[in-house]
Short mmCIF file of C-alpha atoms in Angstrom, two decimals:
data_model
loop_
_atom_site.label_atom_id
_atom_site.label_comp_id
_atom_site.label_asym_id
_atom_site.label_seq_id
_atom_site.Cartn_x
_atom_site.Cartn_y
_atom_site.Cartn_z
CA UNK A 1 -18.33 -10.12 37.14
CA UNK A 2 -21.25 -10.57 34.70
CA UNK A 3 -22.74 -7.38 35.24
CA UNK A 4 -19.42 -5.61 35.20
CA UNK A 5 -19.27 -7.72 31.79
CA UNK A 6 -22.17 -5.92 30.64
CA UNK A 7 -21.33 -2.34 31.75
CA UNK A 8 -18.08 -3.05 30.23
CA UNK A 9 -20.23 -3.68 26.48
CA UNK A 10 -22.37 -0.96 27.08
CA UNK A 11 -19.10 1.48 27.29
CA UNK A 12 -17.39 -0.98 24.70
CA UNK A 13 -19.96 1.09 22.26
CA UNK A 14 -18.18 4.28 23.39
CA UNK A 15 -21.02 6.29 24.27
CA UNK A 16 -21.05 9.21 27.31
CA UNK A 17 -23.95 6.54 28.95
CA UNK A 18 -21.57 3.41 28.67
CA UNK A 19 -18.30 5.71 30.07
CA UNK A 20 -20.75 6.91 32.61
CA UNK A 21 -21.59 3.47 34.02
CA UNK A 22 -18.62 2.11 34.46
CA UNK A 23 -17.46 5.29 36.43
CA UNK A 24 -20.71 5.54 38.21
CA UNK A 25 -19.87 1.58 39.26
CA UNK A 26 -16.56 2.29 39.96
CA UNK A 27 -16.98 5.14 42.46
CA UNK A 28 -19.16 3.05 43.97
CA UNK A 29 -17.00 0.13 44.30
CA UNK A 30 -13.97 2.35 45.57
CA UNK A 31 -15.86 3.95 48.64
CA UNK A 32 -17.67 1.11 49.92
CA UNK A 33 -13.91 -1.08 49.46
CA UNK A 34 -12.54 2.50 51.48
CA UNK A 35 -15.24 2.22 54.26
CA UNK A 36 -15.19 -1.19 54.87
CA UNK A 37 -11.81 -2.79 54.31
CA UNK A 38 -9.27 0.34 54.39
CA UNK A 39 -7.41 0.41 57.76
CA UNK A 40 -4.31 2.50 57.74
CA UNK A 41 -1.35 0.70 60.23
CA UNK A 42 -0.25 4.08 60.99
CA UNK A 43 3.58 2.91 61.10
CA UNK A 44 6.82 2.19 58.53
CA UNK A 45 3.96 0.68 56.04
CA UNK A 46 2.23 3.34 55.59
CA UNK A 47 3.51 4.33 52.17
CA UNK A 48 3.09 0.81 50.55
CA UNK A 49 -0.15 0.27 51.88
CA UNK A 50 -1.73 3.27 50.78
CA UNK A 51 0.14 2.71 47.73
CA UNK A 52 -1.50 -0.88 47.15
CA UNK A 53 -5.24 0.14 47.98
CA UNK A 54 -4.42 2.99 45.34
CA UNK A 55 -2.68 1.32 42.53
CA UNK A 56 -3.74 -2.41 42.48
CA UNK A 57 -7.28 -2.34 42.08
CA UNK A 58 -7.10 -0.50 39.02
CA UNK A 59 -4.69 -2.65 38.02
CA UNK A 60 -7.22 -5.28 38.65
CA UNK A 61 -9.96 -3.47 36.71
CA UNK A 62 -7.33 -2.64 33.66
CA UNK A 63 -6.62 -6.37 33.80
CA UNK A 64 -10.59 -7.00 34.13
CA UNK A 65 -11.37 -4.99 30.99
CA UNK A 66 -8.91 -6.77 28.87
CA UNK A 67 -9.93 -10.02 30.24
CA UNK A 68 -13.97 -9.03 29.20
CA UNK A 69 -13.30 -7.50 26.10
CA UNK A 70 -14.12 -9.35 22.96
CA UNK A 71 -12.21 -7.41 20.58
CA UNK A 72 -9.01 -8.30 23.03
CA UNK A 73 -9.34 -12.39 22.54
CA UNK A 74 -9.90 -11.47 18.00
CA UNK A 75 -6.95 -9.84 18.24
CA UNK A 76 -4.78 -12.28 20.00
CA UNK A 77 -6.33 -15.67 19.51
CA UNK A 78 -4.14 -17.42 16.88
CA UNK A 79 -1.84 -14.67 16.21
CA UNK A 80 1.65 -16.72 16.80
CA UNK A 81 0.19 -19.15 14.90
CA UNK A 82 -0.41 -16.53 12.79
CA UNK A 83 3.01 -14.11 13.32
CA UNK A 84 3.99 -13.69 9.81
CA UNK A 85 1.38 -11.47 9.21
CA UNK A 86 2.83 -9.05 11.40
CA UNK A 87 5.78 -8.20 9.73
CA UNK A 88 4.89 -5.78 7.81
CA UNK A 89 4.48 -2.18 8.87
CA UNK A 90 0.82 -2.08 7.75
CA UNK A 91 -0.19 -4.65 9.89
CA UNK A 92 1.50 -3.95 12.53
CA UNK A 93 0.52 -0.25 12.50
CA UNK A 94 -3.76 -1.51 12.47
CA UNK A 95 -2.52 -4.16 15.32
CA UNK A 96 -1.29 -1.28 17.11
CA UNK A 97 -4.37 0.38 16.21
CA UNK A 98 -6.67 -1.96 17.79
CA UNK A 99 -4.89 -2.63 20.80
CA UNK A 100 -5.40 1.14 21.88
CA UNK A 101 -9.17 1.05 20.81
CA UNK A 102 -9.38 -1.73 23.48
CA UNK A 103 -7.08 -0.07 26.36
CA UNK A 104 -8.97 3.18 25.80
CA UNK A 105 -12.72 1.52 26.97
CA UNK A 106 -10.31 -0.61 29.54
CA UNK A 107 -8.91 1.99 31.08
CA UNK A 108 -12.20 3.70 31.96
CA UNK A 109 -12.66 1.94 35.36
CA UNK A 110 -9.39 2.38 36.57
CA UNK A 111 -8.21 5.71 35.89
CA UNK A 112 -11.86 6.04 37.30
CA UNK A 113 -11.14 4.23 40.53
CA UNK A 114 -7.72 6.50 40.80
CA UNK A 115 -9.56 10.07 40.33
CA UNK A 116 -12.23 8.65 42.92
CA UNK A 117 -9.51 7.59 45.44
CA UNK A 118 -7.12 10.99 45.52
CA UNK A 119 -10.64 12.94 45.76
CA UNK A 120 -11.38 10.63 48.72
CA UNK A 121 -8.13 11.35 49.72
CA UNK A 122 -7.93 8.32 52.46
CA UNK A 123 -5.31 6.66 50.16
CA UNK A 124 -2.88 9.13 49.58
CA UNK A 125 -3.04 10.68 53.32
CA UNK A 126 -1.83 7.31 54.50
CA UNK A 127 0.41 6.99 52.42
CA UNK A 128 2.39 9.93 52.20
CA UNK A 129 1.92 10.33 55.79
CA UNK A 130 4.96 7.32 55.59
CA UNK A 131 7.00 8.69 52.71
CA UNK A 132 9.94 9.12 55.12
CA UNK A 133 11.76 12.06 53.12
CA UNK A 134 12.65 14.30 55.15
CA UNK A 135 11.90 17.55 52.85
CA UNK A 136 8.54 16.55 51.98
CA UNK A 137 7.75 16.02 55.71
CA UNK A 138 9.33 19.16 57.01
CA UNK A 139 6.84 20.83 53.85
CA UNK A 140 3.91 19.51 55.13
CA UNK A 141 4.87 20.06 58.49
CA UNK A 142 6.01 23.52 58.14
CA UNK A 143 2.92 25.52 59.94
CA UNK A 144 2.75 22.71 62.65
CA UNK A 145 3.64 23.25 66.37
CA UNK A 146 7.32 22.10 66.49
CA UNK A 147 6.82 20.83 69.91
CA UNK A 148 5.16 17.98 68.53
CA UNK A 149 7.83 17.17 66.53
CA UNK A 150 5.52 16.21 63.45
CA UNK A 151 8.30 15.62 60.66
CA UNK A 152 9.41 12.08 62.52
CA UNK A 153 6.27 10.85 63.91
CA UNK A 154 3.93 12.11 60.35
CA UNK A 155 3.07 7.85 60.02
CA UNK A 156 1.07 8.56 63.45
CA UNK A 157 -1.15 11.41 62.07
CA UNK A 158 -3.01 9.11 60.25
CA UNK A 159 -4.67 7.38 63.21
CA UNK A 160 -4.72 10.63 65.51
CA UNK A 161 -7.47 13.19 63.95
CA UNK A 162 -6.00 15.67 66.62
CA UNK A 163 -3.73 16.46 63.95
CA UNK A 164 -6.40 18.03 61.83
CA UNK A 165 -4.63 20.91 60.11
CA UNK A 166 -1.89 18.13 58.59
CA UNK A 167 -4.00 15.62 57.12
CA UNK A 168 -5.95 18.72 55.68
CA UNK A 169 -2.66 19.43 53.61
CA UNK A 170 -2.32 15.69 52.65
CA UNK A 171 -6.04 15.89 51.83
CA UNK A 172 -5.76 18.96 49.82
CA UNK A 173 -2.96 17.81 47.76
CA UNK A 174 -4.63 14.15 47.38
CA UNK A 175 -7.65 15.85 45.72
CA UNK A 176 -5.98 18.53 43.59
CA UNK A 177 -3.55 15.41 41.46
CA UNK A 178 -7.50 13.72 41.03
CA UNK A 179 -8.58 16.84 39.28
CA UNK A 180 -5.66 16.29 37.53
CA UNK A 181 -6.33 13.18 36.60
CA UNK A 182 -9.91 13.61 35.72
CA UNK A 183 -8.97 16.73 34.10
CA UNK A 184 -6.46 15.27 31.74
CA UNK A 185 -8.40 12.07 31.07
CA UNK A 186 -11.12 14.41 29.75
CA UNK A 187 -9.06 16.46 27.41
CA UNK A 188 -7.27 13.38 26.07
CA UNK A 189 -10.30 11.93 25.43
CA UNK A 190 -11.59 14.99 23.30
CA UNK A 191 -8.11 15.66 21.88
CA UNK A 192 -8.50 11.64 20.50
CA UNK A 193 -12.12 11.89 19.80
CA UNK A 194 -11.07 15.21 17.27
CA UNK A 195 -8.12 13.56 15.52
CA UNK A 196 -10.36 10.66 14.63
CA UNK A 197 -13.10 12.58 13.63
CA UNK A 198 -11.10 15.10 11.44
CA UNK A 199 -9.42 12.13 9.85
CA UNK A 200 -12.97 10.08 8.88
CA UNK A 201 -12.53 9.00 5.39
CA UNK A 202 -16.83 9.03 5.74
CA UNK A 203 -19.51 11.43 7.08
CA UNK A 204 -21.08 11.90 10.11
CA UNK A 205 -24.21 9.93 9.67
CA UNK A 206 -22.51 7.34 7.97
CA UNK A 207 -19.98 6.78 10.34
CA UNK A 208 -23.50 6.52 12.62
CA UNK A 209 -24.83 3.90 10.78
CA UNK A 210 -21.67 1.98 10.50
CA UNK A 211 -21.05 1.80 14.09
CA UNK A 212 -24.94 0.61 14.47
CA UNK A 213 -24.34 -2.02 11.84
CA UNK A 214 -21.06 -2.93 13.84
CA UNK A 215 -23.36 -3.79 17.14
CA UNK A 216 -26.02 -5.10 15.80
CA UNK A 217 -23.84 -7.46 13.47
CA UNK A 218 -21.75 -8.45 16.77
CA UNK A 219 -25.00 -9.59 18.83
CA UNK A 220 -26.35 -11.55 15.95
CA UNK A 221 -23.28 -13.21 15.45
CA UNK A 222 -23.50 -14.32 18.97
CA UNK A 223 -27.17 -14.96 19.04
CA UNK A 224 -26.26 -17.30 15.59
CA UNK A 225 -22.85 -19.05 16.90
CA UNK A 226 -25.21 -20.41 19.61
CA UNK A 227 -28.01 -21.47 18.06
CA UNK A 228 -26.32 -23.49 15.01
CA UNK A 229 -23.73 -24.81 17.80
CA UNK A 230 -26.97 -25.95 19.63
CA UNK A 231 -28.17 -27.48 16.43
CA UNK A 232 -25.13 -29.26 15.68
CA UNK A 233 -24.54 -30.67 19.11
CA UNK A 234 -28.17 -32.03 19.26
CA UNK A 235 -27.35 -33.98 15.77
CA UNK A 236 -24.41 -35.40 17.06
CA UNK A 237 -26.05 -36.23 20.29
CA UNK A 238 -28.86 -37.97 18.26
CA UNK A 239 -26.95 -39.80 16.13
CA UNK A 240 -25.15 -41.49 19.28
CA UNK A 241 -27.87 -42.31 21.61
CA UNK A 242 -30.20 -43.64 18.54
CA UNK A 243 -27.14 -44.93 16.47
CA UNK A 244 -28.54 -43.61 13.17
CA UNK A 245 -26.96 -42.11 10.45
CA UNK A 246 -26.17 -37.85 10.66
CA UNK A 247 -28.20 -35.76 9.61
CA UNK A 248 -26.79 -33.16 7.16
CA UNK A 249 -25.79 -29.48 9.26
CA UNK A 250 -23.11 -27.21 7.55
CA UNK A 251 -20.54 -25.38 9.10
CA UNK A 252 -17.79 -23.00 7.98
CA UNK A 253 -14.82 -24.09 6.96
CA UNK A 254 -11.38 -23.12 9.19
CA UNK A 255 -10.73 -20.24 6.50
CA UNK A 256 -13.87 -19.23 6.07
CA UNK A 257 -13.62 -18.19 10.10
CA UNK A 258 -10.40 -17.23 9.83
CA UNK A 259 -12.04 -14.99 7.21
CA UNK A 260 -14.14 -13.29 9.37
CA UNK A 261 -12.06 -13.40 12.40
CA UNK A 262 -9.41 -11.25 11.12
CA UNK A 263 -8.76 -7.10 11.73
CA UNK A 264 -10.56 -5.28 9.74
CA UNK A 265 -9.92 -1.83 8.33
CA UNK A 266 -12.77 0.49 6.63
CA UNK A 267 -11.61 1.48 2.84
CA UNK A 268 -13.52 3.76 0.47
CA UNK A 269 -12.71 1.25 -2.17
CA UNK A 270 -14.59 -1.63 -1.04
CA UNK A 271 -17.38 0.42 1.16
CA UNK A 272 -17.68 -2.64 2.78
CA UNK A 273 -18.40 -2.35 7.08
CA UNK A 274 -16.96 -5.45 8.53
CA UNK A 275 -14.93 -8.77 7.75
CA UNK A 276 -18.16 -11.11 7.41
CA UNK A 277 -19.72 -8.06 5.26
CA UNK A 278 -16.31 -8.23 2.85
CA UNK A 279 -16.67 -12.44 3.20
CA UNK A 280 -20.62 -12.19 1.96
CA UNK A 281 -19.81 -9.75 -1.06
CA UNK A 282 -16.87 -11.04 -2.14
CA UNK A 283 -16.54 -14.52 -1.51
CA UNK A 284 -19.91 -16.55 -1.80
CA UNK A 285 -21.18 -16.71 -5.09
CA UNK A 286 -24.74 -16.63 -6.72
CA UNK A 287 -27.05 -18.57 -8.58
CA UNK A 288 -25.40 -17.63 -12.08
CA UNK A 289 -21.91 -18.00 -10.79
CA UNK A 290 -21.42 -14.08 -10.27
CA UNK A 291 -19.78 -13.14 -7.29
CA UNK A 292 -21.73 -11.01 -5.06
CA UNK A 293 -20.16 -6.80 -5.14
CA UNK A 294 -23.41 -5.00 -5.02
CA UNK A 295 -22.05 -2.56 -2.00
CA UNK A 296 -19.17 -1.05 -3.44
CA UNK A 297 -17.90 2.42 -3.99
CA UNK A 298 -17.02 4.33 -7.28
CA UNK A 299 -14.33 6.03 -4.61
CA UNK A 300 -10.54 5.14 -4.97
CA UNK A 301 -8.87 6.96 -1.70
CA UNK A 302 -8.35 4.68 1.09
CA UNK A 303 -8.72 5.68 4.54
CA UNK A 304 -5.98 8.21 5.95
CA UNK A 305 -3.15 6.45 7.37
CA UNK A 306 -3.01 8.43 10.36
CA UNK A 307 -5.89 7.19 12.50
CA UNK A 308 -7.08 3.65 11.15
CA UNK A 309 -10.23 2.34 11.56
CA UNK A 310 -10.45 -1.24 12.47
CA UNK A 311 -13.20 -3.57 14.10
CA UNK A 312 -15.90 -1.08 13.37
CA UNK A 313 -14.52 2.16 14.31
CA UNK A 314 -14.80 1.95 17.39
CA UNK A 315 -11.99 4.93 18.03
CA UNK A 316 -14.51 7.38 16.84
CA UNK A 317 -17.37 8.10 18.64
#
């Protein structure tokens, strides 16, 4: 699971070498899990279990990528606490917003693991081999030998490669719907990747250096959240064993996390390229009791309202 975890950040940046891991991965995955633990009964259970091996592992890995994603556990973590907020249409158009930046980097595995099973074609020769309608079967089985009466026992082909020239059919069909699916998975992607581009409120290298700044903001926050956690526990822990007095470590307050923790969407106004950015700027003060606004924009259009950009853009790639 951890290095899934870190495929699954790599693609999280929505570059072709992140997408191209966890596919890579999951192709891999799906034919050894074909090879070694795919068995088709070759009777009434054919359609389910073909149907299963197809379908529920990339339900597990859509589950999976949820699960793994940071952006998932911001959005959700203390939002019925929080539910007010979503009342309004604004909100609840960027919440919208960010829940289908995360499902489109989740859904790379599985719809991954579904082209890579119908091209295999193993799955979907089982388990249309036990459809049991009788005008499918009497299709597939409509240039077979009738002496062999291949429309009532079809479940049996399966096991029997005698029956070649069927499971060829099965085959064929199996691996045209996963250039289907690979085919319109592509072309969504673009189609999504040009809406969000055409609708950037900022330019190209911009946009660049925002999404850099995102990253590189994200794995210092980590790399910071530990160490002053570390610092803070080893206080405590010395102040117990040795019974002294605490030493002096400050932390955030609940809102100023909250603060950070919240959506954020990019606006010209501010020109600002993340929540704890905005928090810095705006709400710690200096020396001379000036709050801090040195990055800001002489721009008044916000951002178009058709494609948002939240949590560091990550729609646009």
């Amino acid at each position: 699971m951890d290095k899934f975890k870190t495929v699954l950040n790599i693609a999280s940046k929505q570059t072709n070498l992140g997408f191209g891991l966890v596919a890579l991965m999951t192709a891999g995955g799906e034919q050894i899990f074909s090879s070694v633990a795919f068995k088709c009964p070759c009777n009434d259970l054919n359609f389910l279990y073909g149907m299963v091996f197809l379908l529920v592992p990339a339900l597990a890995l859509l589950l999976l990528g949820y699960i793994l994603s940071k952006k998932m556990w911001k959005l959700l973590t203390g939002l019925w606490y929080n539910r007010a907020k979503l009342c309004g249409w604004k909100n609840l158009a960027v919440t919208c917003m960010a829940f289908f930046q995360i499902s489109s980097t989740a859904l790379v595995a599985p719809s991954s693991w579904i082209a890579v099973a119908l091209l295999n074609g193993n799955y979907y020769e089982c388990a249309m081999s036990g459809i049991n309608v009788s005008l499918y079967n009497q299709h597939v089985c409509r240039d077979v030998n009738t002496d062999l009466d291949c429309a009532t026992k079809l479940h049996m082909f399966p096991c029997d490669k005698r029956h070649e020239e069927v499971l060829r059919i099965l085959r064929s069909q199996s691996q045209i719907l996963g250039w289907l699916v690979i085919t319109s998975v592509m072309l969504s992607s673009l189609l999504i990747i040009c809406l969000a581009r055409c609708n950037s409120p900022i330019s190209y290298q911009q946009l660049k250096f925002w999404m850099a700044y995102a990253q590189e903001e994200s794995d210092l926050m980590d790399l910071y959240t530990n160490k002053h956690a570390k610092e803070l526990a080893e206080r405590n822990l010395k102040s117990f064993f040795n019974q002294t007095d605490p030493e002096n470590v400050i932390t955030p307050s609940n809102k100023d996390w909250e603060k950070i923790s919240s959506l954020y969407k990019f606006s010209t106004k501010d020109h600002f390229y993340s929540t704890l950015h905005r928090y810095v700027e705006t709400n710690l003060e200096g020396d001379d009791g000036i709050r801090m606004v040195s990055v800001r924009s002489n721009e008044q259009t916000d951002n178009p309202a058709v494609l948002h950009f939240v949590d560091g853009g990550m729609v646009s790639m």
